[in-house]
Amino acid sequence: MKKYKCDICGYVYDPAVGDPDSGIAAGTAFEDIPNDWVCPLCGVEKSDFSPVDE
Amino acid sequence: MAKKITDRVTWVGKIDWELKSFHGDELSTDRGSSYNSYLIRDEKVALIDTVWLPYDREFVARLKEEINLNQIDYIIMNHNEVDHSGALVELMREIPGTPIYCTAKGEAIIRGHYHQDWNFVRVKTGDTLPLGETTLTFIEAPMLHWPDTMFTYMSGDNILFSNDGFGQHYATESLYNDRVCMAEVMQEALKYYVNILNPFSPMVMRKVKEVVAMNLPLNLICPSHGVIWRETPTQIIEKYLQWADAYQEDQVTIVYDTMWQSTRKMAQAIGEGIQKASPSTTVKLMNAAVDDKNDILTEMFRAKIVLMGSPTINNGYSYAIAGLLEMARGLKFKKKRAAAFGSYGWSGEATKMITEHLQQAGFEIVNEGIRQSWVPDTDMLQACRQWGAELV
């Protein structure tokens, strides 16, 4: 599963870790995160994230 | 001195005529600034934002002249950078139980700054706070320009309290846009946008469109710095929609540094070439080490093409150019073309290095640049003119 990076603040969403503080369990693919989820660091929307090329 | 805005709203902020730099020394504030705080007296009383820390006692003392602090029912914190939250400690010493309305990020930022366990009420977009005849509605605006930022809309008086959005670092005792020199205000509004908000242009565009789509009656836009937009408040909204959309004018901005005038001569010749090839294009030359860095960035923002020149020194480029390259990277300019130039003595790395940094900063590189050794002669200056002419 791909990591995604916030275009604004640089936060990286790692599917292996998820975002438990926002109710996103470890192992959740970025695509499966609900659309009302926002960046846990800066609060911008899911659409402000870009896939990280590894 | 408090200033009445409507029957219910009073400005209770601080005009800071002396402020000449902001964010440490990251942003010049040649025309000073203000920290706007607003007191709303309806059946309930609400205070929106405070002022910068050095003025905390003055702020509270003056607020006491205006109202018994115990009558304040709510404190609304739209954004909690220290220039707006700085007087909270002094104020909360007087009225410690008063609820502070802010976003979840706002609470975290206030706690992170002041380490106090105040009575926080977290709000989200669409939450309302009835004051009596009027109602406050909160609109989260993350990264305009911090994660905690929100706008507060006051129905009845039809006021958008937009915090840093639509602000300007501009000191005036006259309070309103229609009472001051508009050329000055628009220059400061643009400089503010470029240097503070431009990295967040995608959010600006989305949030401004969202607010416009809400179709709120709008009599006043009350930002946290500078003048209140009273005459045609939508004019600054329209400007923001333009600025957030990869703004550019028919302008070429030539930024250079120079040690012994050779790179300056190149800059001038390049400018001549551009002007001759395209007389309608505005050409601006700015010396990176002499002109104000934020004014330079503002002129880079207005440009369609940015040319950056430095002599080669110690196998690199000048310190002033380095600073501007880093600032330009952070401001995330969009859809701008760029190229580098410079004079050199023996090694001549600067032009290539500047080109690489411009590319990393998101500029579209037009060509590999032009560099000339020692002092340009007539032919070399002609080559600079030709190089400039071919850019436009």
XYZ file of C-alpha atoms in Angstrom:
446
model
C 0.000 0.000 0.000
C 1.219 3.454 -0.929
C 2.157 6.193 1.485
C 0.629 9.607 0.914
C 2.131 12.971 1.777
C 0.281 16.161 2.714
C 1.130 18.752 0.047
C 0.836 21.510 2.611
C 2.605 20.459 5.789
C 4.559 17.385 4.743
C 2.833 14.883 7.040
C 3.120 11.374 5.608
C 0.228 8.940 5.943
C 1.641 5.450 6.340
C -1.035 2.750 5.852
C 0.966 0.417 8.099
C 0.483 2.859 10.969
C -2.876 4.393 10.062
C -4.087 7.391 12.044
C -5.521 5.841 15.215
C -6.137 9.237 16.874
C -8.626 9.978 14.085
C -10.097 6.482 14.099
C -8.145 5.168 11.119
C -6.885 1.697 11.995
C -3.420 0.485 11.097
C -3.556 -1.322 7.758
C -6.076 1.077 6.179
C -5.178 2.007 2.611
C -5.251 5.750 1.900
C -8.000 5.164 -0.666
C -10.189 3.587 2.017
C -9.989 6.529 4.437
C -13.347 8.346 4.670
C -13.514 11.568 2.668
C -14.162 13.686 5.742
C -10.799 12.719 7.208
C -8.347 15.611 7.410
C -4.594 15.839 7.828
C -3.890 15.226 11.521
C -1.120 17.838 11.527
C -2.531 20.766 9.614
C -6.208 19.989 9.031
C -6.368 20.150 5.229
C -8.513 17.750 3.217
C -7.719 14.327 1.791
C -7.540 15.853 -1.685
C -4.454 17.816 -0.595
C -2.423 14.588 -0.378
C -0.193 13.129 -3.089
C 1.184 9.605 -3.387
C 4.790 9.174 -2.300
C 7.013 7.612 -4.931
C 9.288 5.070 -3.333
C -8.712 53.997 22.218
C -11.773 51.920 21.399
C -13.577 52.651 18.129
C -17.248 52.001 17.556
C -17.956 50.072 14.363
C -21.666 49.271 14.681
C -24.154 49.684 17.524
C -23.004 46.311 18.784
C -19.401 45.970 17.664
C -16.422 47.970 18.945
C -12.796 47.740 17.834
C -10.622 47.251 20.928
C -7.281 46.360 19.340
C -3.855 47.986 19.191
C -2.352 50.104 16.417
C 1.387 49.366 16.236
C 3.013 52.197 14.322
C 6.491 51.111 15.380
C 6.410 47.535 14.096
C 8.993 47.200 11.331
C 9.455 43.445 11.192
C 7.280 40.444 11.836
C 7.825 36.728 12.372
C 11.207 37.681 13.779
C 12.815 39.260 10.737
C 11.094 37.118 8.101
C 8.644 39.800 7.058
C 9.231 43.538 6.832
C 6.334 45.683 7.979
C 7.348 49.106 6.718
C 3.973 50.667 7.412
C 3.523 49.162 10.878
C 0.506 47.041 11.643
C -2.425 46.615 13.963
C -3.712 43.767 16.084
C -7.456 43.996 15.717
C -9.648 42.773 18.537
C -13.394 43.173 18.475
C -15.914 43.418 21.304
C -19.501 42.416 20.522
C -22.217 43.577 22.927
C -25.518 41.862 22.298
C -27.552 40.193 25.046
C -24.383 38.198 25.467
C -20.921 39.716 25.185
C -18.166 38.192 23.061
C -14.556 39.234 22.514
C -12.931 38.201 19.233
C -9.127 37.749 19.369
C -6.653 39.753 21.463
C -3.333 41.487 20.674
C 0.407 40.800 20.592
C 2.049 39.890 23.887
C 4.043 43.127 24.478
C 0.772 45.047 24.553
C -1.130 42.670 26.832
C -1.418 44.997 29.841
C -2.306 48.001 27.732
C -4.949 45.909 25.985
C -6.572 44.696 29.197
C -6.428 48.145 30.822
C -8.145 49.725 27.820
C -10.668 46.933 27.622
C -11.566 47.652 31.248
C -12.290 51.254 30.295
C -14.749 49.922 27.754
C -16.451 47.165 29.731
C -16.503 45.392 33.078
C -14.479 42.314 32.150
C -16.867 40.096 34.125
C -19.556 40.935 31.579
C -17.609 39.103 28.852
C -19.439 35.810 28.288
C -17.285 34.337 25.533
C -13.811 34.727 24.092
C -13.507 33.736 20.426
C -9.989 32.893 19.240
C -9.933 32.672 15.445
C -6.161 32.019 15.346
C -3.677 31.636 18.141
C -0.349 32.891 16.948
C 1.118 35.143 19.625
C 0.161 38.364 17.854
C -3.498 37.470 18.487
C -3.392 35.289 21.595
C -0.623 37.191 23.360
C -2.909 38.995 25.793
C -4.811 35.878 26.844
C -2.745 35.222 29.972
C -3.236 38.769 31.210
C -6.939 38.680 30.350
C -7.604 35.237 31.822
C -5.954 36.300 35.051
C -8.958 38.625 35.432
C -11.696 36.314 34.137
C -10.271 32.805 34.451
C -13.463 30.835 33.919
C -14.582 32.511 30.698
C -15.028 29.960 27.894
C -12.600 30.228 24.993
C -14.159 29.197 21.664
C -11.630 27.893 19.148
C -10.933 24.942 16.862
C -9.450 21.712 18.227
C -6.104 22.758 16.754
C -6.607 26.133 18.385
C -6.931 24.573 21.805
C -3.757 22.554 21.239
C -1.873 25.664 20.125
C -3.073 27.769 23.078
C -2.120 24.974 25.460
C 1.240 24.658 23.729
C 1.902 28.371 24.148
C 0.564 29.186 27.595
C 0.255 25.813 29.338
C -2.984 26.760 31.045
C -6.033 24.594 31.613
C -8.608 27.147 30.570
C -12.266 26.463 29.750
C -11.955 25.553 26.077
C -14.967 25.018 23.840
C -13.979 23.350 20.571
C -15.956 24.411 17.520
C -16.255 23.160 13.962
C -17.544 24.584 10.714
C -21.245 25.348 11.015
C -21.328 25.517 14.808
C -23.193 28.557 16.043
C -23.164 30.709 19.154
C -26.326 32.808 19.638
C -25.623 36.161 21.269
C -29.197 37.516 21.295
C -30.314 39.345 18.205
C -27.160 38.228 16.460
C -25.513 34.840 16.061
C -21.921 33.846 15.490
C -21.216 31.052 13.002
C -17.785 29.455 12.873
C -16.032 28.419 9.656
C -12.826 26.412 9.967
C -10.121 27.615 7.582
C -7.134 25.341 8.162
C -3.795 26.656 6.866
C -5.068 30.138 6.223
C -2.423 30.368 7.511
C -2.068 28.043 10.519
C -3.825 24.740 11.254
C -6.046 26.398 13.870
C -7.374 29.237 11.742
C -11.103 29.860 11.544
C -13.404 32.649 10.425
C -16.324 33.863 12.526
C -19.414 35.279 10.813
C -21.796 37.526 12.726
C -25.343 37.522 11.407
C -27.471 40.613 11.948
C -24.528 42.970 11.528
C -23.310 40.840 8.599
C -19.643 40.882 9.509
C -16.996 38.340 8.573
C -14.219 38.256 11.152
C -11.587 36.720 8.923
C -8.536 36.947 11.164
C -5.333 37.001 9.038
C -7.251 36.391 5.809
C -7.714 39.684 3.913
C -5.335 41.373 6.377
C -2.541 43.843 5.767
C 0.337 45.064 7.893
C -0.792 48.650 7.790
C -1.018 51.006 10.733
C -3.777 53.594 10.545
C -5.981 55.395 13.006
C -8.687 55.607 10.352
C -9.905 52.008 10.656
C -11.630 51.636 7.255
C -10.445 51.018 3.699
C -12.431 54.004 2.453
C -10.612 56.343 4.827
C -7.045 55.582 3.758
C -4.871 55.590 0.635
C -6.038 52.566 -1.330
C -2.782 52.277 -3.274
C -0.944 51.793 0.023
C -3.488 49.325 1.357
C -3.559 47.201 -1.785
C 0.239 47.115 -1.877
C 0.288 45.912 1.726
C -2.552 43.434 1.132
C -0.619 41.971 -1.819
C 2.657 41.831 0.115
C 0.816 40.110 2.961
C -0.761 37.584 0.614
C 2.493 36.763 -1.155
C 4.650 36.457 1.934
C 2.192 34.738 4.268
C -0.633 33.108 2.347
C 0.740 32.169 -1.069
C 1.989 28.711 0.000
C -1.604 27.920 0.882
C -3.195 29.235 -2.298
C -5.096 25.969 -2.987
C -6.818 26.308 0.399
C -7.376 30.024 -0.118
C -9.115 29.316 -3.403
C -11.286 26.577 -1.945
C -12.173 28.405 1.261
C -12.941 31.709 -0.413
C -15.179 29.954 -2.943
C -16.869 28.109 -0.060
C -17.555 31.374 1.762
C -18.796 33.046 -1.432
C -21.123 30.090 -2.069
C -22.638 30.532 1.396
C -24.140 33.760 0.025
C -23.810 35.514 3.343
C -24.883 39.136 3.416
C -21.619 40.977 3.898
C -21.431 44.536 5.209
C -17.912 44.383 6.611
C -14.852 42.162 6.510
C -12.948 42.650 9.748
C -9.460 41.120 9.567
C -6.999 40.874 12.430
C -4.436 43.224 10.859
C -4.903 46.513 9.062
C -8.032 48.170 7.771
C -11.604 46.918 7.881
C -13.036 46.384 4.390
C -16.161 48.576 4.487
C -16.402 50.065 1.006
C -17.079 47.174 -1.393
C -15.746 44.480 0.921
C -15.963 41.968 -1.921
C -13.082 43.730 -3.703
C -10.522 41.973 -1.537
C -12.311 38.645 -2.028
C -12.035 39.109 -5.788
C -8.346 39.942 -5.429
C -7.766 36.793 -3.383
C -9.432 34.679 -6.064
C -7.013 36.171 -8.614
C -3.920 35.912 -6.430
C -4.667 32.314 -5.449
C -4.953 31.297 -9.108
C -1.278 31.251 -10.201
C -1.362 35.022 -10.503
C 0.939 36.817 -12.914
C 1.200 40.065 -14.806
C 3.081 40.892 -17.982
C 6.156 41.539 -15.893
C 9.727 40.313 -15.779
C 11.472 40.688 -12.448
C 15.254 40.667 -12.562
C 16.796 39.981 -9.176
C 20.551 40.219 -8.907
C 23.426 40.666 -6.541
C 26.705 42.201 -7.558
C 30.207 42.586 -6.114
C 32.022 44.831 -8.612
C 29.088 45.832 -10.852
C 29.525 43.201 -13.566
C 26.385 41.225 -12.723
C 24.510 44.524 -12.355
C 25.596 45.527 -15.867
C 24.381 42.183 -17.141
C 21.045 42.681 -15.377
C 20.596 46.097 -16.932
C 21.462 44.859 -20.410
C 19.087 41.903 -20.065
C 16.354 44.327 -18.967
C 17.049 46.559 -21.990
C 16.784 43.596 -24.301
C 13.449 42.534 -22.831
C 12.057 46.048 -22.944
C 13.059 46.545 -26.559
C 11.630 43.213 -27.644
C 8.401 43.706 -25.713
C 7.717 47.375 -24.880
C 4.462 46.565 -23.078
C 6.205 44.267 -20.597
C 7.004 45.740 -17.207
C 10.659 45.172 -16.351
C 11.810 45.551 -12.767
C 15.386 45.276 -11.515
C 15.965 44.606 -7.851
C 19.233 44.214 -5.999
C 18.871 41.257 -3.666
C 21.263 42.699 -1.125
C 19.820 46.209 -1.151
C 16.094 45.972 -1.792
C 13.738 44.619 0.843
C 13.483 40.831 0.557
C 9.707 40.768 0.922
C 9.270 43.495 -1.686
C 11.441 41.406 -4.023
C 9.303 38.322 -3.386
C 6.185 40.383 -4.038
C 7.597 41.475 -7.405
C 8.579 37.876 -8.168
C 4.954 36.925 -7.488
C 3.706 39.527 -9.974
C 6.100 38.369 -12.679
C 5.611 35.845 -15.441
C 9.395 35.440 -15.699
C 11.910 35.706 -12.879
C 15.588 36.135 -13.707
C 18.062 35.678 -10.925
C 21.704 36.639 -11.109
C 24.720 36.410 -8.872
C 28.441 36.664 -9.278
C 30.284 33.485 -8.434
C 31.900 33.769 -5.024
C 33.736 30.932 -3.278
C 32.395 28.475 -5.858
C 28.829 29.499 -5.113
C 26.427 32.425 -5.121
C 25.838 35.364 -2.860
C 24.203 35.159 0.533
C 21.379 37.496 -0.425
C 20.488 35.368 -3.451
C 20.667 32.231 -1.296
C 18.148 33.705 1.136
C 15.756 34.650 -1.635
C 16.009 31.217 -3.260
C 15.051 29.613 0.044
C 12.182 32.030 0.585
C 10.933 31.522 -2.974
C 11.013 27.754 -2.449
C 8.850 28.091 0.629
C 6.326 30.409 -1.012
C 5.556 27.840 -3.730
C 5.085 30.159 -6.691
C 3.111 28.550 -9.498
C 3.472 28.648 -13.285
C 6.405 31.012 -13.415
C 9.323 30.752 -15.814
C 12.845 31.475 -14.652
C 16.500 31.558 -15.649
C 19.812 32.527 -14.070
C 22.735 34.731 -14.993
C 25.904 36.116 -13.510
C 29.501 37.166 -13.908
C 32.501 35.214 -12.714
C 36.262 35.307 -12.544
C 37.607 31.791 -12.785
C 35.205 29.033 -11.724
C 31.685 30.350 -12.481
C 29.420 27.849 -10.710
C 26.757 30.329 -9.586
C 24.578 30.362 -12.699
C 24.209 26.589 -12.805
C 23.591 26.347 -9.066
C 20.949 29.067 -9.101
C 19.273 27.341 -12.037
C 19.078 24.106 -10.060
C 17.620 25.851 -7.033
C 15.048 27.677 -9.139
C 13.999 24.359 -10.595
C 13.720 22.803 -7.136
C 11.638 25.789 -6.072
C 9.084 24.931 -8.754
C 10.025 27.395 -11.475
C 9.915 26.296 -15.096
C 13.480 26.742 -16.332
C 13.647 28.522 -19.682
C 17.292 27.843 -20.556
C 20.656 27.104 -18.986
C 21.287 30.772 -18.231
C 23.974 33.186 -19.279
C 27.314 33.761 -17.589
C 30.183 36.045 -18.507
C 33.742 36.308 -17.236
C 35.210 39.383 -15.574
C 33.706 42.678 -16.755
C 31.279 42.510 -19.688
C 32.394 44.413 -22.778
C 30.179 45.764 -25.537
C 29.756 42.390 -27.232
C 28.975 40.680 -23.956
C 26.350 43.266 -23.072
C 24.849 42.835 -26.503
C 24.703 39.094 -25.854
C 22.804 39.881 -22.628
C 20.335 42.076 -24.549
C 19.856 39.308 -27.064
C 19.381 36.729 -24.314
C 16.749 38.947 -22.673
C 14.969 39.626 -25.935
C 14.620 35.926 -26.651
C 12.859 35.362 -23.340
C 9.788 37.404 -24.247
